[in-house]
């Protein structure tokens, strides 16, 4: 197996597990039942890939031809439900803080992994604009669907430089793949997304917005 194949499989595993965790945790936050939590974890994990495949014309989307990632996502979501069900019996700020950190970390890893996976799945021969769009939509798509189904304003519109981080990582990957081996470009793109997200969270970076005055 080639290095790129191994890296692709690793990122697919990381992204699926990470987004399944963040989706399931969002479902628990919104007091969804077992089915709701599992479905939210599944949609978060596969949503970006489905949107990517529709954009590049890969019909039916990969997840409907190879269900392994979908099954893994549902298993992870189920495990998260069970663990959080048991953990929430122990109340305390430390546990709440741990859950927040886990949610942010899983969401960041999923975003970074699926951003570079989207570009690689589309193929390096595509034009730059399409690669950037496909990388970003693969990265943010699952999170957008998660937030919409949970009844929240999607994260890409409100905090922590979410879509911008994905776009920056996609740009780094697309530009560097022209001059460096694809594996190196993917790793750097992944690192750019994760680094920007972590810096944004630490320094409270957000894009400008209008704060409406309360009545």
JSON list of C-alpha atoms in Angstrom, two decimals:
[
{"chain": "A", "resi": 1, "resn": "UNK", "atom": "CA", "xyz": [0.00, 0.00, 0.00]},
{"chain": "A", "resi": 2, "resn": "UNK", "atom": "CA", "xyz": [1.34, 3.42, -0.94]},
{"chain": "A", "resi": 3, "resn": "UNK", "atom": "CA", "xyz": [2.01, 6.16, 1.60]},
{"chain": "A", "resi": 4, "resn": "UNK", "atom": "CA", "xyz": [-0.82, 8.29, 0.20]},
{"chain": "A", "resi": 5, "resn": "UNK", "atom": "CA", "xyz": [-3.29, 5.43, 0.58]},
{"chain": "A", "resi": 6, "resn": "UNK", "atom": "CA", "xyz": [-2.26, 4.93, 4.21]},
{"chain": "A", "resi": 7, "resn": "UNK", "atom": "CA", "xyz": [-2.51, 8.65, 4.92]},
{"chain": "A", "resi": 8, "resn": "UNK", "atom": "CA", "xyz": [-5.90, 8.88, 3.21]},
{"chain": "A", "resi": 9, "resn": "UNK", "atom": "CA", "xyz": [-7.24, 5.97, 5.28]},
{"chain": "A", "resi": 10, "resn": "UNK", "atom": "CA", "xyz": [-5.82, 7.47, 8.48]},
{"chain": "A", "resi": 11, "resn": "UNK", "atom": "CA", "xyz": [-7.41, 10.87, 7.86]},
{"chain": "A", "resi": 12, "resn": "UNK", "atom": "CA", "xyz": [-10.71, 9.22, 6.95]},
{"chain": "A", "resi": 13, "resn": "UNK", "atom": "CA", "xyz": [-10.64, 7.31, 10.23]},
{"chain": "A", "resi": 14, "resn": "UNK", "atom": "CA", "xyz": [-9.67, 10.40, 12.24]},
{"chain": "A", "resi": 15, "resn": "UNK", "atom": "CA", "xyz": [-12.33, 12.55, 10.60]},
{"chain": "A", "resi": 16, "resn": "UNK", "atom": "CA", "xyz": [-15.09, 9.98, 10.96]},
{"chain": "A", "resi": 17, "resn": "UNK", "atom": "CA", "xyz": [-14.39, 9.28, 14.62]},
{"chain": "A", "resi": 18, "resn": "UNK", "atom": "CA", "xyz": [-13.87, 12.96, 15.50]},
{"chain": "A", "resi": 19, "resn": "UNK", "atom": "CA", "xyz": [-17.02, 14.23, 13.82]},
{"chain": "A", "resi": 20, "resn": "UNK", "atom": "CA", "xyz": [-19.09, 11.34, 15.16]},
{"chain": "A", "resi": 21, "resn": "UNK", "atom": "CA", "xyz": [-17.99, 12.36, 18.66]},
{"chain": "A", "resi": 22, "resn": "UNK", "atom": "CA", "xyz": [-18.79, 16.04, 18.15]},
{"chain": "A", "resi": 23, "resn": "UNK", "atom": "CA", "xyz": [-22.14, 15.23, 16.56]},
{"chain": "A", "resi": 24, "resn": "UNK", "atom": "CA", "xyz": [-23.13, 12.87, 19.34]},
{"chain": "A", "resi": 25, "resn": "UNK", "atom": "CA", "xyz": [-22.07, 15.35, 22.01]},
{"chain": "A", "resi": 26, "resn": "UNK", "atom": "CA", "xyz": [-24.17, 18.05, 20.35]},
{"chain": "A", "resi": 27, "resn": "UNK", "atom": "CA", "xyz": [-27.12, 15.69, 20.44]},
{"chain": "A", "resi": 28, "resn": "UNK", "atom": "CA", "xyz": [-26.59, 15.03, 24.15]},
{"chain": "A", "resi": 29, "resn": "UNK", "atom": "CA", "xyz": [-26.39, 18.79, 24.79]},
{"chain": "A", "resi": 30, "resn": "UNK", "atom": "CA", "xyz": [-29.79, 19.20, 23.16]},
{"chain": "A", "resi": 31, "resn": "UNK", "atom": "CA", "xyz": [-31.28, 16.36, 25.22]},
{"chain": "A", "resi": 32, "resn": "UNK", "atom": "CA", "xyz": [-31.89, 14.10, 22.22]},
{"chain": "A", "resi": 33, "resn": "UNK", "atom": "CA", "xyz": [-32.71, 10.46, 22.77]},
{"chain": "A", "resi": 34, "resn": "UNK", "atom": "CA", "xyz": [-30.48, 7.54, 21.76]},
{"chain": "A", "resi": 35, "resn": "UNK", "atom": "CA", "xyz": [-31.74, 7.55, 18.17]},
{"chain": "A", "resi": 36, "resn": "UNK", "atom": "CA", "xyz": [-31.28, 11.31, 17.83]},
{"chain": "A", "resi": 37, "resn": "UNK", "atom": "CA", "xyz": [-27.75, 11.26, 19.23]},
{"chain": "A", "resi": 38, "resn": "UNK", "atom": "CA", "xyz": [-26.75, 8.38, 16.96]},
{"chain": "A", "resi": 39, "resn": "UNK", "atom": "CA", "xyz": [-28.23, 10.00, 13.85]},
{"chain": "A", "resi": 40, "resn": "UNK", "atom": "CA", "xyz": [-26.60, 13.35, 14.63]},
{"chain": "A", "resi": 41, "resn": "UNK", "atom": "CA", "xyz": [-23.23, 11.64, 15.01]},
{"chain": "A", "resi": 42, "resn": "UNK", "atom": "CA", "xyz": [-23.77, 9.83, 11.71]},
{"chain": "A", "resi": 43, "resn": "UNK", "atom": "CA", "xyz": [-24.86, 12.94, 9.79]},
{"chain": "A", "resi": 44, "resn": "UNK", "atom": "CA", "xyz": [-21.92, 14.94, 11.14]},
{"chain": "A", "resi": 45, "resn": "UNK", "atom": "CA", "xyz": [-19.45, 12.25, 10.11]},
{"chain": "A", "resi": 46, "resn": "UNK", "atom": "CA", "xyz": [-20.74, 11.60, 6.59]},
{"chain": "A", "resi": 47, "resn": "UNK", "atom": "CA", "xyz": [-22.48, 14.85, 5.67]},
{"chain": "A", "resi": 48, "resn": "UNK", "atom": "CA", "xyz": [-19.44, 16.64, 4.27]},
{"chain": "A", "resi": 49, "resn": "UNK", "atom": "CA", "xyz": [-18.45, 13.66, 2.16]},
{"chain": "A", "resi": 50, "resn": "UNK", "atom": "CA", "xyz": [-21.93, 13.35, 0.68]},
{"chain": "A", "resi": 51, "resn": "UNK", "atom": "CA", "xyz": [-21.97, 17.04, -0.26]},
{"chain": "A", "resi": 52, "resn": "UNK", "atom": "CA", "xyz": [-18.49, 16.69, -1.79]},
{"chain": "A", "resi": 53, "resn": "UNK", "atom": "CA", "xyz": [-19.53, 13.74, -3.92]},
{"chain": "A", "resi": 54, "resn": "UNK", "atom": "CA", "xyz": [-22.61, 15.57, -5.16]},
{"chain": "A", "resi": 55, "resn": "UNK", "atom": "CA", "xyz": [-20.50, 18.60, -6.13]},
{"chain": "A", "resi": 56, "resn": "UNK", "atom": "CA", "xyz": [-17.94, 16.57, -8.11]},
{"chain": "A", "resi": 57, "resn": "UNK", "atom": "CA", "xyz": [-20.60, 14.37, -9.68]},
{"chain": "A", "resi": 58, "resn": "UNK", "atom": "CA", "xyz": [-19.80, 11.10, -7.92]},
{"chain": "A", "resi": 59, "resn": "UNK", "atom": "CA", "xyz": [-23.23, 9.47, -7.86]},
{"chain": "A", "resi": 60, "resn": "UNK", "atom": "CA", "xyz": [-24.23, 7.70, -5.71]},
{"chain": "A", "resi": 61, "resn": "UNK", "atom": "CA", "xyz": [-22.01, 9.17, -2.94]},
{"chain": "A", "resi": 62, "resn": "UNK", "atom": "CA", "xyz": [-19.27, 6.91, -1.62]},
{"chain": "A", "resi": 63, "resn": "UNK", "atom": "CA", "xyz": [-20.99, 6.27, 1.71]},
{"chain": "A", "resi": 64, "resn": "UNK", "atom": "CA", "xyz": [-23.82, 4.45, -0.09]},
{"chain": "A", "resi": 65, "resn": "UNK", "atom": "CA", "xyz": [-21.34, 2.15, -1.81]},
{"chain": "A", "resi": 66, "resn": "UNK", "atom": "CA", "xyz": [-19.08, 1.53, 1.17]},
{"chain": "A", "resi": 67, "resn": "UNK", "atom": "CA", "xyz": [-20.87, 1.73, 4.51]},
{"chain": "A", "resi": 68, "resn": "UNK", "atom": "CA", "xyz": [-17.91, 1.09, 6.79]},
{"chain": "A", "resi": 69, "resn": "UNK", "atom": "CA", "xyz": [-17.50, 4.74, 7.81]},
{"chain": "A", "resi": 70, "resn": "UNK", "atom": "CA", "xyz": [-21.23, 5.07, 8.45]},
{"chain": "A", "resi": 71, "resn": "UNK", "atom": "CA", "xyz": [-21.26, 1.99, 10.68]},
{"chain": "A", "resi": 72, "resn": "UNK", "atom": "CA", "xyz": [-18.19, 3.23, 12.55]},
{"chain": "A", "resi": 73, "resn": "UNK", "atom": "CA", "xyz": [-19.77, 6.65, 13.07]},
{"chain": "A", "resi": 74, "resn": "UNK", "atom": "CA", "xyz": [-22.94, 5.12, 14.53]},
{"chain": "A", "resi": 75, "resn": "UNK", "atom": "CA", "xyz": [-20.93, 2.88, 16.86]},
{"chain": "A", "resi": 76, "resn": "UNK", "atom": "CA", "xyz": [-18.87, 5.83, 18.09]},
{"chain": "A", "resi": 77, "resn": "UNK", "atom": "CA", "xyz": [-22.00, 7.93, 18.61]},
{"chain": "A", "resi": 78, "resn": "UNK", "atom": "CA", "xyz": [-23.62, 5.10, 20.56]},
{"chain": "A", "resi": 79, "resn": "UNK", "atom": "CA", "xyz": [-20.49, 4.81, 22.73]},
{"chain": "A", "resi": 80, "resn": "UNK", "atom": "CA", "xyz": [-20.50, 8.56, 23.38]},
{"chain": "A", "resi": 81, "resn": "UNK", "atom": "CA", "xyz": [-24.15, 8.39, 24.46]},
{"chain": "A", "resi": 82, "resn": "UNK", "atom": "CA", "xyz": [-23.45, 5.59, 26.91]},
{"chain": "A", "resi": 83, "resn": "UNK", "atom": "CA", "xyz": [-20.33, 7.24, 28.35]},
{"chain": "A", "resi": 84, "resn": "UNK", "atom": "CA", "xyz": [-21.98, 10.63, 28.75]},
{"chain": "A", "resi": 85, "resn": "UNK", "atom": "CA", "xyz": [-25.12, 9.07, 30.21]},
{"chain": "A", "resi": 86, "resn": "UNK", "atom": "CA", "xyz": [-22.99, 7.49, 32.93]},
{"chain": "A", "resi": 87, "resn": "UNK", "atom": "CA", "xyz": [-20.71, 10.50, 33.35]},
{"chain": "A", "resi": 88, "resn": "UNK", "atom": "CA", "xyz": [-23.47, 13.10, 33.72]},
{"chain": "A", "resi": 89, "resn": "UNK", "atom": "CA", "xyz": [-24.54, 11.39, 36.90]},
{"chain": "A", "resi": 90, "resn": "UNK", "atom": "CA", "xyz": [-21.42, 12.94, 38.40]},
{"chain": "A", "resi": 91, "resn": "UNK", "atom": "CA", "xyz": [-21.98, 16.65, 38.40]},
{"chain": "A", "resi": 92, "resn": "UNK", "atom": "CA", "xyz": [-19.13, 19.11, 38.53]},
{"chain": "A", "resi": 93, "resn": "UNK", "atom": "CA", "xyz": [-17.45, 21.93, 36.62]},
{"chain": "A", "resi": 94, "resn": "UNK", "atom": "CA", "xyz": [-14.38, 19.80, 35.94]},
{"chain": "A", "resi": 95, "resn": "UNK", "atom": "CA", "xyz": [-16.45, 17.26, 34.04]},
{"chain": "A", "resi": 96, "resn": "UNK", "atom": "CA", "xyz": [-18.20, 20.03, 32.12]},
{"chain": "A", "resi": 97, "resn": "UNK", "atom": "CA", "xyz": [-14.87, 21.60, 31.18]},
{"chain": "A", "resi": 98, "resn": "UNK", "atom": "CA", "xyz": [-13.55, 18.23, 30.04]},
{"chain": "A", "resi": 99, "resn": "UNK", "atom": "CA", "xyz": [-16.60, 17.77, 27.81]},
{"chain": "A", "resi": 100, "resn": "UNK", "atom": "CA", "xyz": [-16.09, 21.22, 26.28]},
{"chain": "A", "resi": 101, "resn": "UNK", "atom": "CA", "xyz": [-12.44, 20.49, 25.52]},
{"chain": "A", "resi": 102, "resn": "UNK", "atom": "CA", "xyz": [-13.30, 17.10, 24.00]},
{"chain": "A", "resi": 103, "resn": "UNK", "atom": "CA", "xyz": [-16.00, 18.67, 21.84]},
{"chain": "A", "resi": 104, "resn": "UNK", "atom": "CA", "xyz": [-13.65, 21.37, 20.55]},
{"chain": "A", "resi": 105, "resn": "UNK", "atom": "CA", "xyz": [-10.80, 18.92, 19.92]},
{"chain": "A", "resi": 106, "resn": "UNK", "atom": "CA", "xyz": [-12.98, 16.43, 18.05]},
{"chain": "A", "resi": 107, "resn": "UNK", "atom": "CA", "xyz": [-14.61, 19.19, 15.98]},
{"chain": "A", "resi": 108, "resn": "UNK", "atom": "CA", "xyz": [-11.18, 20.61, 15.10]},
{"chain": "A", "resi": 109, "resn": "UNK", "atom": "CA", "xyz": [-9.70, 17.25, 14.10]},
{"chain": "A", "resi": 110, "resn": "UNK", "atom": "CA", "xyz": [-12.76, 16.40, 12.02]},
{"chain": "A", "resi": 111, "resn": "UNK", "atom": "CA", "xyz": [-12.64, 19.76, 10.25]},
{"chain": "A", "resi": 112, "resn": "UNK", "atom": "CA", "xyz": [-8.92, 19.46, 9.49]},
{"chain": "A", "resi": 113, "resn": "UNK", "atom": "CA", "xyz": [-9.06, 15.84, 8.35]},
{"chain": "A", "resi": 114, "resn": "UNK", "atom": "CA", "xyz": [-12.06, 16.21, 6.06]},
{"chain": "A", "resi": 115, "resn": "UNK", "atom": "CA", "xyz": [-10.79, 19.45, 4.52]},
{"chain": "A", "resi": 116, "resn": "UNK", "atom": "CA", "xyz": [-7.69, 17.77, 3.11]},
{"chain": "A", "resi": 117, "resn": "UNK", "atom": "CA", "xyz": [-9.59, 14.57, 2.33]},
{"chain": "A", "resi": 118, "resn": "UNK", "atom": "CA", "xyz": [-12.03, 16.53, 0.21]},
{"chain": "A", "resi": 119, "resn": "UNK", "atom": "CA", "xyz": [-9.23, 17.91, -1.91]},
{"chain": "A", "resi": 120, "resn": "UNK", "atom": "CA", "xyz": [-7.58, 14.54, -2.39]},
{"chain": "A", "resi": 121, "resn": "UNK", "atom": "CA", "xyz": [-10.91, 12.89, -3.23]},
{"chain": "A", "resi": 122, "resn": "UNK", "atom": "CA", "xyz": [-11.63, 15.50, -5.91]},
{"chain": "A", "resi": 123, "resn": "UNK", "atom": "CA", "xyz": [-8.29, 14.81, -7.58]},
{"chain": "A", "resi": 124, "resn": "UNK", "atom": "CA", "xyz": [-5.30, 17.15, -8.04]},
{"chain": "A", "resi": 125, "resn": "UNK", "atom": "CA", "xyz": [-6.09, 17.73, -11.72]},
{"chain": "A", "resi": 126, "resn": "UNK", "atom": "CA", "xyz": [-9.16, 19.83, -10.87]},
{"chain": "A", "resi": 127, "resn": "UNK", "atom": "CA", "xyz": [-8.90, 23.62, -11.06]},
{"chain": "A", "resi": 128, "resn": "UNK", "atom": "CA", "xyz": [-7.83, 25.53, -7.95]},
{"chain": "A", "resi": 129, "resn": "UNK", "atom": "CA", "xyz": [-11.20, 27.16, -7.30]},
{"chain": "A", "resi": 130, "resn": "UNK", "atom": "CA", "xyz": [-13.04, 23.86, -7.32]},
{"chain": "A", "resi": 131, "resn": "UNK", "atom": "CA", "xyz": [-10.47, 22.19, -5.09]},
{"chain": "A", "resi": 132, "resn": "UNK", "atom": "CA", "xyz": [-10.75, 24.99, -2.52]},
{"chain": "A", "resi": 133, "resn": "UNK", "atom": "CA", "xyz": [-14.54, 24.82, -2.54]},
{"chain": "A", "resi": 134, "resn": "UNK", "atom": "CA", "xyz": [-14.65, 21.04, -2.33]},
{"chain": "A", "resi": 135, "resn": "UNK", "atom": "CA", "xyz": [-12.09, 20.99, 0.49]},
{"chain": "A", "resi": 136, "resn": "UNK", "atom": "CA", "xyz": [-14.03, 23.53, 2.50]},
{"chain": "A", "resi": 137, "resn": "UNK", "atom": "CA", "xyz": [-17.47, 22.00, 1.88]},
{"chain": "A", "resi": 138, "resn": "UNK", "atom": "CA", "xyz": [-16.17, 18.57, 2.91]},
{"chain": "A", "resi": 139, "resn": "UNK", "atom": "CA", "xyz": [-14.71, 20.06, 6.07]},
{"chain": "A", "resi": 140, "resn": "UNK", "atom": "CA", "xyz": [-17.62, 22.22, 7.18]},
{"chain": "A", "resi": 141, "resn": "UNK", "atom": "CA", "xyz": [-20.54, 20.33, 5.63]},
{"chain": "A", "resi": 142, "resn": "UNK", "atom": "CA", "xyz": [-21.01, 17.81, 8.41]},
{"chain": "A", "resi": 143, "resn": "UNK", "atom": "CA", "xyz": [-20.79, 20.48, 11.10]},
{"chain": "A", "resi": 144, "resn": "UNK", "atom": "CA", "xyz": [-23.35, 22.66, 9.33]},
{"chain": "A", "resi": 145, "resn": "UNK", "atom": "CA", "xyz": [-25.81, 19.78, 9.04]},
{"chain": "A", "resi": 146, "resn": "UNK", "atom": "CA", "xyz": [-25.19, 18.91, 12.70]},
{"chain": "A", "resi": 147, "resn": "UNK", "atom": "CA", "xyz": [-25.93, 22.43, 13.90]},
{"chain": "A", "resi": 148, "resn": "UNK", "atom": "CA", "xyz": [-29.00, 22.84, 11.69]},
{"chain": "A", "resi": 149, "resn": "UNK", "atom": "CA", "xyz": [-30.52, 19.55, 12.83]},
{"chain": "A", "resi": 150, "resn": "UNK", "atom": "CA", "xyz": [-29.76, 20.48, 16.44]},
{"chain": "A", "resi": 151, "resn": "UNK", "atom": "CA", "xyz": [-31.52, 23.82, 15.99]},
{"chain": "A", "resi": 152, "resn": "UNK", "atom": "CA", "xyz": [-28.40, 25.98, 16.37]},
{"chain": "A", "resi": 153, "resn": "UNK", "atom": "CA", "xyz": [-26.85, 28.67, 14.20]},
{"chain": "A", "resi": 154, "resn": "UNK", "atom": "CA", "xyz": [-24.03, 26.84, 12.32]},
{"chain": "A", "resi": 155, "resn": "UNK", "atom": "CA", "xyz": [-20.57, 27.39, 13.81]},
{"chain": "A", "resi": 156, "resn": "UNK", "atom": "CA", "xyz": [-19.23, 28.67, 10.49]},
{"chain": "A", "resi": 157, "resn": "UNK", "atom": "CA", "xyz": [-21.37, 31.79, 10.93]},
{"chain": "A", "resi": 158, "resn": "UNK", "atom": "CA", "xyz": [-20.62, 32.65, 14.51]},
{"chain": "A", "resi": 159, "resn": "UNK", "atom": "CA", "xyz": [-17.36, 31.68, 16.20]},
{"chain": "A", "resi": 160, "resn": "UNK", "atom": "CA", "xyz": [-13.74, 30.60, 16.27]},
{"chain": "A", "resi": 161, "resn": "UNK", "atom": "CA", "xyz": [-12.79, 31.21, 12.62]},
{"chain": "A", "resi": 162, "resn": "UNK", "atom": "CA", "xyz": [-14.36, 27.92, 11.52]},
{"chain": "A", "resi": 163, "resn": "UNK", "atom": "CA", "xyz": [-14.81, 28.11, 7.75]},
{"chain": "A", "resi": 164, "resn": "UNK", "atom": "CA", "xyz": [-11.83, 30.46, 7.40]},
{"chain": "A", "resi": 165, "resn": "UNK", "atom": "CA", "xyz": [-9.58, 27.88, 9.04]},
{"chain": "A", "resi": 166, "resn": "UNK", "atom": "CA", "xyz": [-10.83, 25.23, 6.61]},
{"chain": "A", "resi": 167, "resn": "UNK", "atom": "CA", "xyz": [-10.29, 27.52, 3.63]},
{"chain": "A", "resi": 168, "resn": "UNK", "atom": "CA", "xyz": [-6.77, 28.42, 4.79]},
{"chain": "A", "resi": 169, "resn": "UNK", "atom": "CA", "xyz": [-5.83, 24.76, 5.18]},
{"chain": "A", "resi": 170, "resn": "UNK", "atom": "CA", "xyz": [-7.34, 23.94, 1.79]},
{"chain": "A", "resi": 171, "resn": "UNK", "atom": "CA", "xyz": [-5.36, 26.75, 0.18]},
{"chain": "A", "resi": 172, "resn": "UNK", "atom": "CA", "xyz": [-2.13, 25.55, 1.78]},
{"chain": "A", "resi": 173, "resn": "UNK", "atom": "CA", "xyz": [-2.77, 22.00, 0.57]},
{"chain": "A", "resi": 174, "resn": "UNK", "atom": "CA", "xyz": [-3.70, 23.03, -2.99]},
{"chain": "A", "resi": 175, "resn": "UNK", "atom": "CA", "xyz": [-0.72, 25.35, -3.43]},
{"chain": "A", "resi": 176, "resn": "UNK", "atom": "CA", "xyz": [1.83, 23.03, -1.87]},
{"chain": "A", "resi": 177, "resn": "UNK", "atom": "CA", "xyz": [0.71, 19.95, -3.81]},
{"chain": "A", "resi": 178, "resn": "UNK", "atom": "CA", "xyz": [2.07, 21.68, -6.91]},
{"chain": "A", "resi": 179, "resn": "UNK", "atom": "CA", "xyz": [5.61, 21.71, -5.52]},
{"chain": "A", "resi": 180, "resn": "UNK", "atom": "CA", "xyz": [5.70, 19.04, -2.80]},
{"chain": "A", "resi": 181, "resn": "UNK", "atom": "CA", "xyz": [4.67, 15.38, -2.54]},
{"chain": "A", "resi": 182, "resn": "UNK", "atom": "CA", "xyz": [0.93, 15.06, -1.98]},
{"chain": "A", "resi": 183, "resn": "UNK", "atom": "CA", "xyz": [1.38, 13.44, 1.45]},
{"chain": "A", "resi": 184, "resn": "UNK", "atom": "CA", "xyz": [3.42, 16.40, 2.72]},
{"chain": "A", "resi": 185, "resn": "UNK", "atom": "CA", "xyz": [0.91, 18.89, 1.33]},
{"chain": "A", "resi": 186, "resn": "UNK", "atom": "CA", "xyz": [-1.95, 17.06, 3.05]},
{"chain": "A", "resi": 187, "resn": "UNK", "atom": "CA", "xyz": [-0.15, 16.99, 6.40]},
{"chain": "A", "resi": 188, "resn": "UNK", "atom": "CA", "xyz": [0.64, 20.70, 6.20]},
{"chain": "A", "resi": 189, "resn": "UNK", "atom": "CA", "xyz": [-2.92, 21.54, 5.19]},
{"chain": "A", "resi": 190, "resn": "UNK", "atom": "CA", "xyz": [-4.21, 19.49, 8.12]},
{"chain": "A", "resi": 191, "resn": "UNK", "atom": "CA", "xyz": [-1.82, 21.28, 10.46]},
{"chain": "A", "resi": 192, "resn": "UNK", "atom": "CA", "xyz": [-2.84, 24.73, 9.21]},
{"chain": "A", "resi": 193, "resn": "UNK", "atom": "CA", "xyz": [-6.53, 24.08, 9.90]},
{"chain": "A", "resi": 194, "resn": "UNK", "atom": "CA", "xyz": [-5.86, 22.69, 13.37]},
{"chain": "A", "resi": 195, "resn": "UNK", "atom": "CA", "xyz": [-3.41, 25.46, 14.29]},
{"chain": "A", "resi": 196, "resn": "UNK", "atom": "CA", "xyz": [-5.73, 28.28, 13.24]},
{"chain": "A", "resi": 197, "resn": "UNK", "atom": "CA", "xyz": [-8.64, 26.74, 15.11]},
{"chain": "A", "resi": 198, "resn": "UNK", "atom": "CA", "xyz": [-6.60, 26.35, 18.29]},
{"chain": "A", "resi": 199, "resn": "UNK", "atom": "CA", "xyz": [-5.16, 29.86, 18.09]},
{"chain": "A", "resi": 200, "resn": "UNK", "atom": "CA", "xyz": [-8.62, 31.29, 17.42]},
{"chain": "A", "resi": 201, "resn": "UNK", "atom": "CA", "xyz": [-10.04, 29.51, 20.46]},
{"chain": "A", "resi": 202, "resn": "UNK", "atom": "CA", "xyz": [-7.13, 30.53, 22.70]},
{"chain": "A", "resi": 203, "resn": "UNK", "atom": "CA", "xyz": [-7.07, 34.19, 21.68]},
{"chain": "A", "resi": 204, "resn": "UNK", "atom": "CA", "xyz": [-10.85, 34.46, 21.18]},
{"chain": "A", "resi": 205, "resn": "UNK", "atom": "CA", "xyz": [-10.51, 35.37, 17.50]},
{"chain": "A", "resi": 206, "resn": "UNK", "atom": "CA", "xyz": [-13.75, 35.95, 15.66]},
{"chain": "A", "resi": 207, "resn": "UNK", "atom": "CA", "xyz": [-14.62, 37.67, 12.42]},
{"chain": "A", "resi": 208, "resn": "UNK", "atom": "CA", "xyz": [-16.24, 41.12, 12.77]},
{"chain": "A", "resi": 209, "resn": "UNK", "atom": "CA", "xyz": [-19.98, 41.14, 13.34]},
{"chain": "A", "resi": 210, "resn": "UNK", "atom": "CA", "xyz": [-22.69, 43.63, 14.16]},
{"chain": "A", "resi": 211, "resn": "UNK", "atom": "CA", "xyz": [-23.85, 43.58, 17.75]},
{"chain": "A", "resi": 212, "resn": "UNK", "atom": "CA", "xyz": [-27.49, 44.69, 17.68]},
{"chain": "A", "resi": 213, "resn": "UNK", "atom": "CA", "xyz": [-28.65, 46.84, 20.57]},
{"chain": "A", "resi": 214, "resn": "UNK", "atom": "CA", "xyz": [-31.19, 45.25, 22.85]},
{"chain": "A", "resi": 215, "resn": "UNK", "atom": "CA", "xyz": [-34.59, 46.86, 23.19]}
]
